[in-house]
mmCIF file of C-alpha atoms in Angstrom:
data_model
loop_
_atom_site.group_PDB
_atom_site.id
_atom_site.type_symbol
_atom_site.label_atom_id
_atom_site.label_comp_id
_atom_site.label_asym_id
_atom_site.label_seq_id
_atom_site.Cartn_x
_atom_site.Cartn_y
_atom_site.Cartn_z
ATOM 1 C CA UNK P 51 10.079 -7.795 26.228
ATOM 2 C CA UNK P 52 11.127 -9.323 22.904
ATOM 3 C CA UNK P 53 7.897 -11.291 22.568
ATOM 4 C CA UNK P 54 5.860 -8.194 23.371
ATOM 5 C CA UNK P 55 7.719 -6.111 20.757
ATOM 6 C CA UNK P 56 7.448 -8.898 18.190
ATOM 7 C CA UNK P 57 3.715 -9.209 18.841
ATOM 8 C CA UNK P 58 3.236 -5.450 18.401
ATOM 9 C CA UNK P 59 5.356 -5.497 15.253
ATOM 10 C CA UNK P 60 3.344 -8.324 13.670
ATOM 11 C CA UNK P 61 -0.032 -6.904 14.722
ATOM 12 C CA UNK P 62 0.889 -3.475 13.419
ATOM 13 C CA UNK P 63 2.032 -4.981 10.119
ATOM 14 C CA UNK P 64 -1.263 -6.826 9.749
ATOM 15 C CA UNK P 65 -3.435 -3.872 10.753
ATOM 16 C CA UNK P 66 -1.487 -1.168 8.895
ATOM 17 C CA UNK P 67 -0.019 -2.814 5.804
ATOM 18 C CA UNK P 68 -2.873 -5.231 5.119
ATOM 19 C CA UNK P 69 -5.465 -2.548 4.332
ATOM 20 C CA UNK P 70 -3.019 -0.689 2.082
ATOM 21 C CA UNK P 71 -2.267 -3.787 0.029
ATOM 22 C CA UNK P 72 -5.955 -4.618 -0.378
ATOM 23 C CA UNK P 73 -7.228 -1.067 -1.039
ATOM 24 C CA UNK P 74 -4.373 -0.261 -3.413
ATOM 25 C CA UNK P 75 -5.066 -3.473 -5.327
ATOM 26 C CA UNK P 76 -8.767 -2.619 -5.629
ATOM 27 C CA UNK P 77 -8.186 0.995 -6.705
ATOM 28 C CA UNK P 78 -7.321 0.580 -10.436
ATOM 29 C CA UNK P 79 -10.332 -1.614 -11.193
ATOM 30 C CA UNK P 80 -12.631 0.627 -9.149
ATOM 31 C CA UNK P 81 -11.361 3.679 -11.059
ATOM 32 C CA UNK P 82 -12.048 1.945 -14.383
ATOM 33 C CA UNK P 83 -15.626 1.149 -13.317
ATOM 34 C CA UNK P 84 -16.589 4.779 -12.650
ATOM 35 C CA UNK P 85 -19.026 5.749 -15.408
ATOM 36 C CA UNK P 86 -18.203 8.937 -17.266
ATOM 37 C CA UNK P 87 -20.980 10.547 -19.293
ATOM 38 C CA UNK P 88 -20.583 10.939 -23.015
ATOM 39 C CA UNK P 89 -19.109 14.332 -23.738
ATOM 40 C CA UNK P 90 -16.991 14.609 -20.569
ATOM 41 C CA UNK P 91 -17.839 16.684 -17.518
ATOM 42 C CA UNK P 92 -21.279 17.512 -16.253
ATOM 43 C CA UNK P 93 -24.392 15.607 -15.450
ATOM 44 C CA UNK P 94 -23.240 13.571 -12.470
ATOM 45 C CA UNK P 95 -24.861 13.526 -9.043
ATOM 46 C CA UNK P 96 -21.740 15.043 -7.457
ATOM 47 C CA UNK P 97 -21.679 18.050 -9.779
ATOM 48 C CA UNK P 98 -18.997 16.415 -11.926
ATOM 49 C CA UNK P 99 -19.437 13.860 -14.633
ATOM 50 C CA UNK P 100 -18.978 10.673 -12.659
ATOM 51 C CA UNK P 101 -21.513 8.896 -10.505
ATOM 52 C CA UNK P 102 -21.038 10.200 -6.957
ATOM 53 C CA UNK P 103 -21.210 6.747 -5.383
ATOM 54 C CA UNK P 104 -18.516 5.338 -7.630
ATOM 55 C CA UNK P 105 -16.209 8.300 -7.080
ATOM 56 C CA UNK P 106 -16.789 7.979 -3.321
ATOM 57 C CA UNK P 107 -15.647 4.366 -3.487
ATOM 58 C CA UNK P 108 -12.442 5.319 -5.280
ATOM 59 C CA UNK P 109 -11.921 8.215 -2.860
ATOM 60 C CA UNK P 110 -12.400 5.856 0.107
ATOM 61 C CA UNK P 111 -9.863 3.381 -1.277
ATOM 62 C CA UNK P 112 -7.341 6.210 -1.688
ATOM 63 C CA UNK P 113 -8.026 7.478 1.841
ATOM 64 C CA UNK P 114 -7.468 3.972 3.234
ATOM 65 C CA UNK P 115 -4.140 3.800 1.410
ATOM 66 C CA UNK P 116 -3.036 7.215 2.677
ATOM 67 C CA UNK P 117 -4.110 6.797 6.298
ATOM 68 C CA UNK P 118 -2.856 3.255 6.750
ATOM 69 C CA UNK P 119 0.407 4.053 4.972
ATOM 70 C CA UNK P 120 0.961 6.698 7.651
ATOM 71 C CA UNK P 121 0.178 4.190 10.375
ATOM 72 C CA UNK P 122 2.511 1.742 8.648
ATOM 73 C CA UNK P 123 5.498 3.832 9.736
ATOM 74 C CA UNK P 124 5.133 2.085 13.089
ATOM 75 C CA UNK P 125 5.964 -1.281 11.460
ATOM 76 C CA UNK P 126 9.678 -0.616 10.816
ATOM 77 C CA UNK P 127 9.993 1.328 14.076
ATOM 78 C CA UNK P 128 8.693 -1.655 16.027
ATOM 79 C CA UNK P 129 10.723 -3.945 13.768
ATOM 80 C CA UNK P 130 13.968 -2.183 14.653
ATOM 81 C CA UNK P 131 13.104 -2.324 18.351
ATOM 82 C CA UNK P 132 12.344 -6.041 18.038
ATOM 83 C CA UNK P 133 15.532 -6.729 16.056
ATOM 84 C CA UNK P 134 17.635 -4.847 18.588
ATOM 85 C CA UNK P 135 16.007 -6.826 21.385
ATOM 86 C CA UNK P 136 16.764 -10.081 19.535
ATOM 87 C CA UNK P 137 20.318 -9.007 18.699
ATOM 88 C CA UNK P 138 19.880 -9.550 14.950
ATOM 89 C CA UNK P 139 20.396 -6.023 13.594
ATOM 90 C CA UNK P 140 23.385 -7.128 11.489
ATOM 91 C CA UNK P 141 21.813 -10.275 10.027
ATOM 92 C CA UNK P 142 21.573 -10.436 6.251
ATOM 93 C CA UNK P 143 17.875 -11.392 6.227
ATOM 94 C CA UNK P 144 17.048 -8.343 8.328
ATOM 95 C CA UNK P 145 19.143 -5.954 6.249
ATOM 96 C CA UNK P 146 17.475 -7.331 3.114
ATOM 97 C CA UNK P 147 14.041 -6.945 4.716
ATOM 98 C CA UNK P 148 14.772 -3.366 5.751
ATOM 99 C CA UNK P 149 15.987 -2.549 2.240
ATOM 100 C CA UNK P 150 12.900 -4.097 0.630
ATOM 101 C CA UNK P 151 10.663 -2.277 3.119
ATOM 102 C CA UNK P 152 12.296 1.036 2.192
ATOM 103 C CA UNK P 153 11.831 0.280 -1.518
ATOM 104 C CA UNK P 154 8.166 -0.631 -0.919
ATOM 105 C CA UNK P 155 7.582 2.573 1.046
ATOM 106 C CA UNK P 156 9.281 4.626 -1.673
ATOM 107 C CA UNK P 157 7.196 2.930 -4.357
ATOM 108 C CA UNK P 158 4.015 3.679 -2.428
ATOM 109 C CA UNK P 159 4.961 7.303 -1.789
ATOM 110 C CA UNK P 160 6.398 8.095 -5.222
ATOM 111 C CA UNK P 161 4.278 6.054 -7.616
ATOM 112 C CA UNK P 162 1.123 4.564 -6.096
ATOM 113 C CA UNK P 163 -0.367 7.370 -4.000
ATOM 114 C CA UNK P 164 0.368 10.215 -6.464
ATOM 115 C CA UNK P 165 -1.125 8.249 -9.369
ATOM 116 C CA UNK P 166 -4.187 7.450 -7.294
ATOM 117 C CA UNK P 167 -4.587 11.168 -6.553
ATOM 118 C CA UNK P 168 -4.272 12.056 -10.247
ATOM 119 C CA UNK P 169 -6.871 9.493 -11.289
ATOM 120 C CA UNK P 170 -9.190 10.513 -8.471
ATOM 121 C CA UNK P 171 -8.924 14.146 -9.575
ATOM 122 C CA UNK P 172 -9.797 13.198 -13.142
ATOM 123 C CA UNK P 173 -12.790 11.147 -12.015
ATOM 124 C CA UNK P 174 -14.043 13.869 -9.682
ATOM 125 C CA UNK P 175 -13.927 16.282 -12.646
ATOM 126 C CA UNK P 176 -15.930 13.847 -14.771
ATOM 127 C CA UNK P 177 -13.041 13.043 -17.081
ATOM 128 C CA UNK P 178 -12.474 9.506 -18.320
ATOM 129 C CA UNK P 179 -9.306 7.758 -17.218
ATOM 130 C CA UNK P 180 -7.068 6.028 -19.705
ATOM 131 C CA UNK P 181 -6.868 2.288 -19.205
ATOM 132 C CA UNK P 182 -3.090 2.475 -19.678
ATOM 133 C CA UNK P 183 -2.815 4.713 -16.614
ATOM 134 C CA UNK P 184 -4.791 2.299 -14.443
ATOM 135 C CA UNK P 185 -2.699 -0.589 -15.761
ATOM 136 C CA UNK P 186 0.528 1.218 -14.808
ATOM 137 C CA UNK P 187 -0.928 1.951 -11.384
ATOM 138 C CA UNK P 188 -1.846 -1.723 -11.017
ATOM 139 C CA UNK P 189 1.729 -2.651 -11.953
ATOM 140 C CA UNK P 190 3.226 -0.383 -9.291
ATOM 141 C CA UNK P 191 0.691 -1.671 -6.772
ATOM 142 C CA UNK P 192 1.584 -5.249 -7.653
ATOM 143 C CA UNK P 193 5.279 -4.506 -7.142
ATOM 144 C CA UNK P 194 4.485 -2.907 -3.781
ATOM 145 C CA UNK P 195 2.501 -5.994 -2.751
ATOM 146 C CA UNK P 196 5.220 -8.358 -4.002
ATOM 147 C CA UNK P 197 7.831 -6.511 -1.954
ATOM 148 C CA UNK P 198 5.687 -6.807 1.177
ATOM 149 C CA UNK P 199 5.086 -10.499 0.543
ATOM 150 C CA UNK P 200 8.844 -10.999 0.194
ATOM 151 C CA UNK P 201 9.512 -9.112 3.432
ATOM 152 C CA UNK P 202 6.878 -11.213 5.197
ATOM 153 C CA UNK P 203 8.509 -14.424 3.987
ATOM 154 C CA UNK P 204 11.949 -13.210 5.054
ATOM 155 C CA UNK P 205 10.585 -12.347 8.492
ATOM 156 C CA UNK P 206 9.162 -15.843 8.890
ATOM 157 C CA UNK P 207 11.937 -17.925 7.314
ATOM 158 C CA UNK P 208 14.906 -15.772 8.412
ATOM 159 C CA UNK P 209 17.550 -17.459 6.247
ATOM 160 C CA UNK P 210 20.766 -18.106 8.160
ATOM 161 C CA UNK P 211 19.122 -17.164 11.435
ATOM 162 C CA UNK P 212 20.272 -18.928 14.557
ATOM 163 C CA UNK P 213 17.116 -18.052 16.501
ATOM 164 C CA UNK P 214 15.536 -21.403 15.785
ATOM 165 C CA UNK P 215 12.859 -20.579 13.207
#
C-alpha cells in the first residue's frame, strides 16, 4: 500500500504542481507583452484596449494556476497518507517539508493568485500594467517555485531518514 500511495503522491505532485509552477512563471512576462493602445482603454478586439489574443493567453495562464492549485490540495493529503504508512510522520525532514508546503500554498493564495487577478483585470480593461507590479509578481512566483523545489529535494534526500534513500 505504501508504494501505491507514494506513486499517487508523486504523480499528483507532478501533474498538479508542475503546471502551476510553469504557468505562474510565464504569467508576468505574458502580462508585460500585452499591447495597450496609446491613450488607454478602447480599440481592442475584445472591446477593451488590449489585443484579445494576448489577454486570452494571460487569462489561460491564470486559469491554469487556479485550477491546478485546487488539484494540488491532493498532494499533501496523499503525502500525509504516505508518511503515515511509512511511519515517518515525526521525522524532521517531513515536518520541514510540510511547513514549506504550507508556506508555498499561502504564498500562492495570498500573493500570486490575487496579483494575477489584479493584472488580468487591468489588461482586460485596456489599462497598461506597471513593470514594477509584474516584477513583484515574478518575485513571489520565484519564491513559490523555490519552496517547491526545496520540498522536492527534501522528499528525495530525506536527511536523517532510516528508510534507505
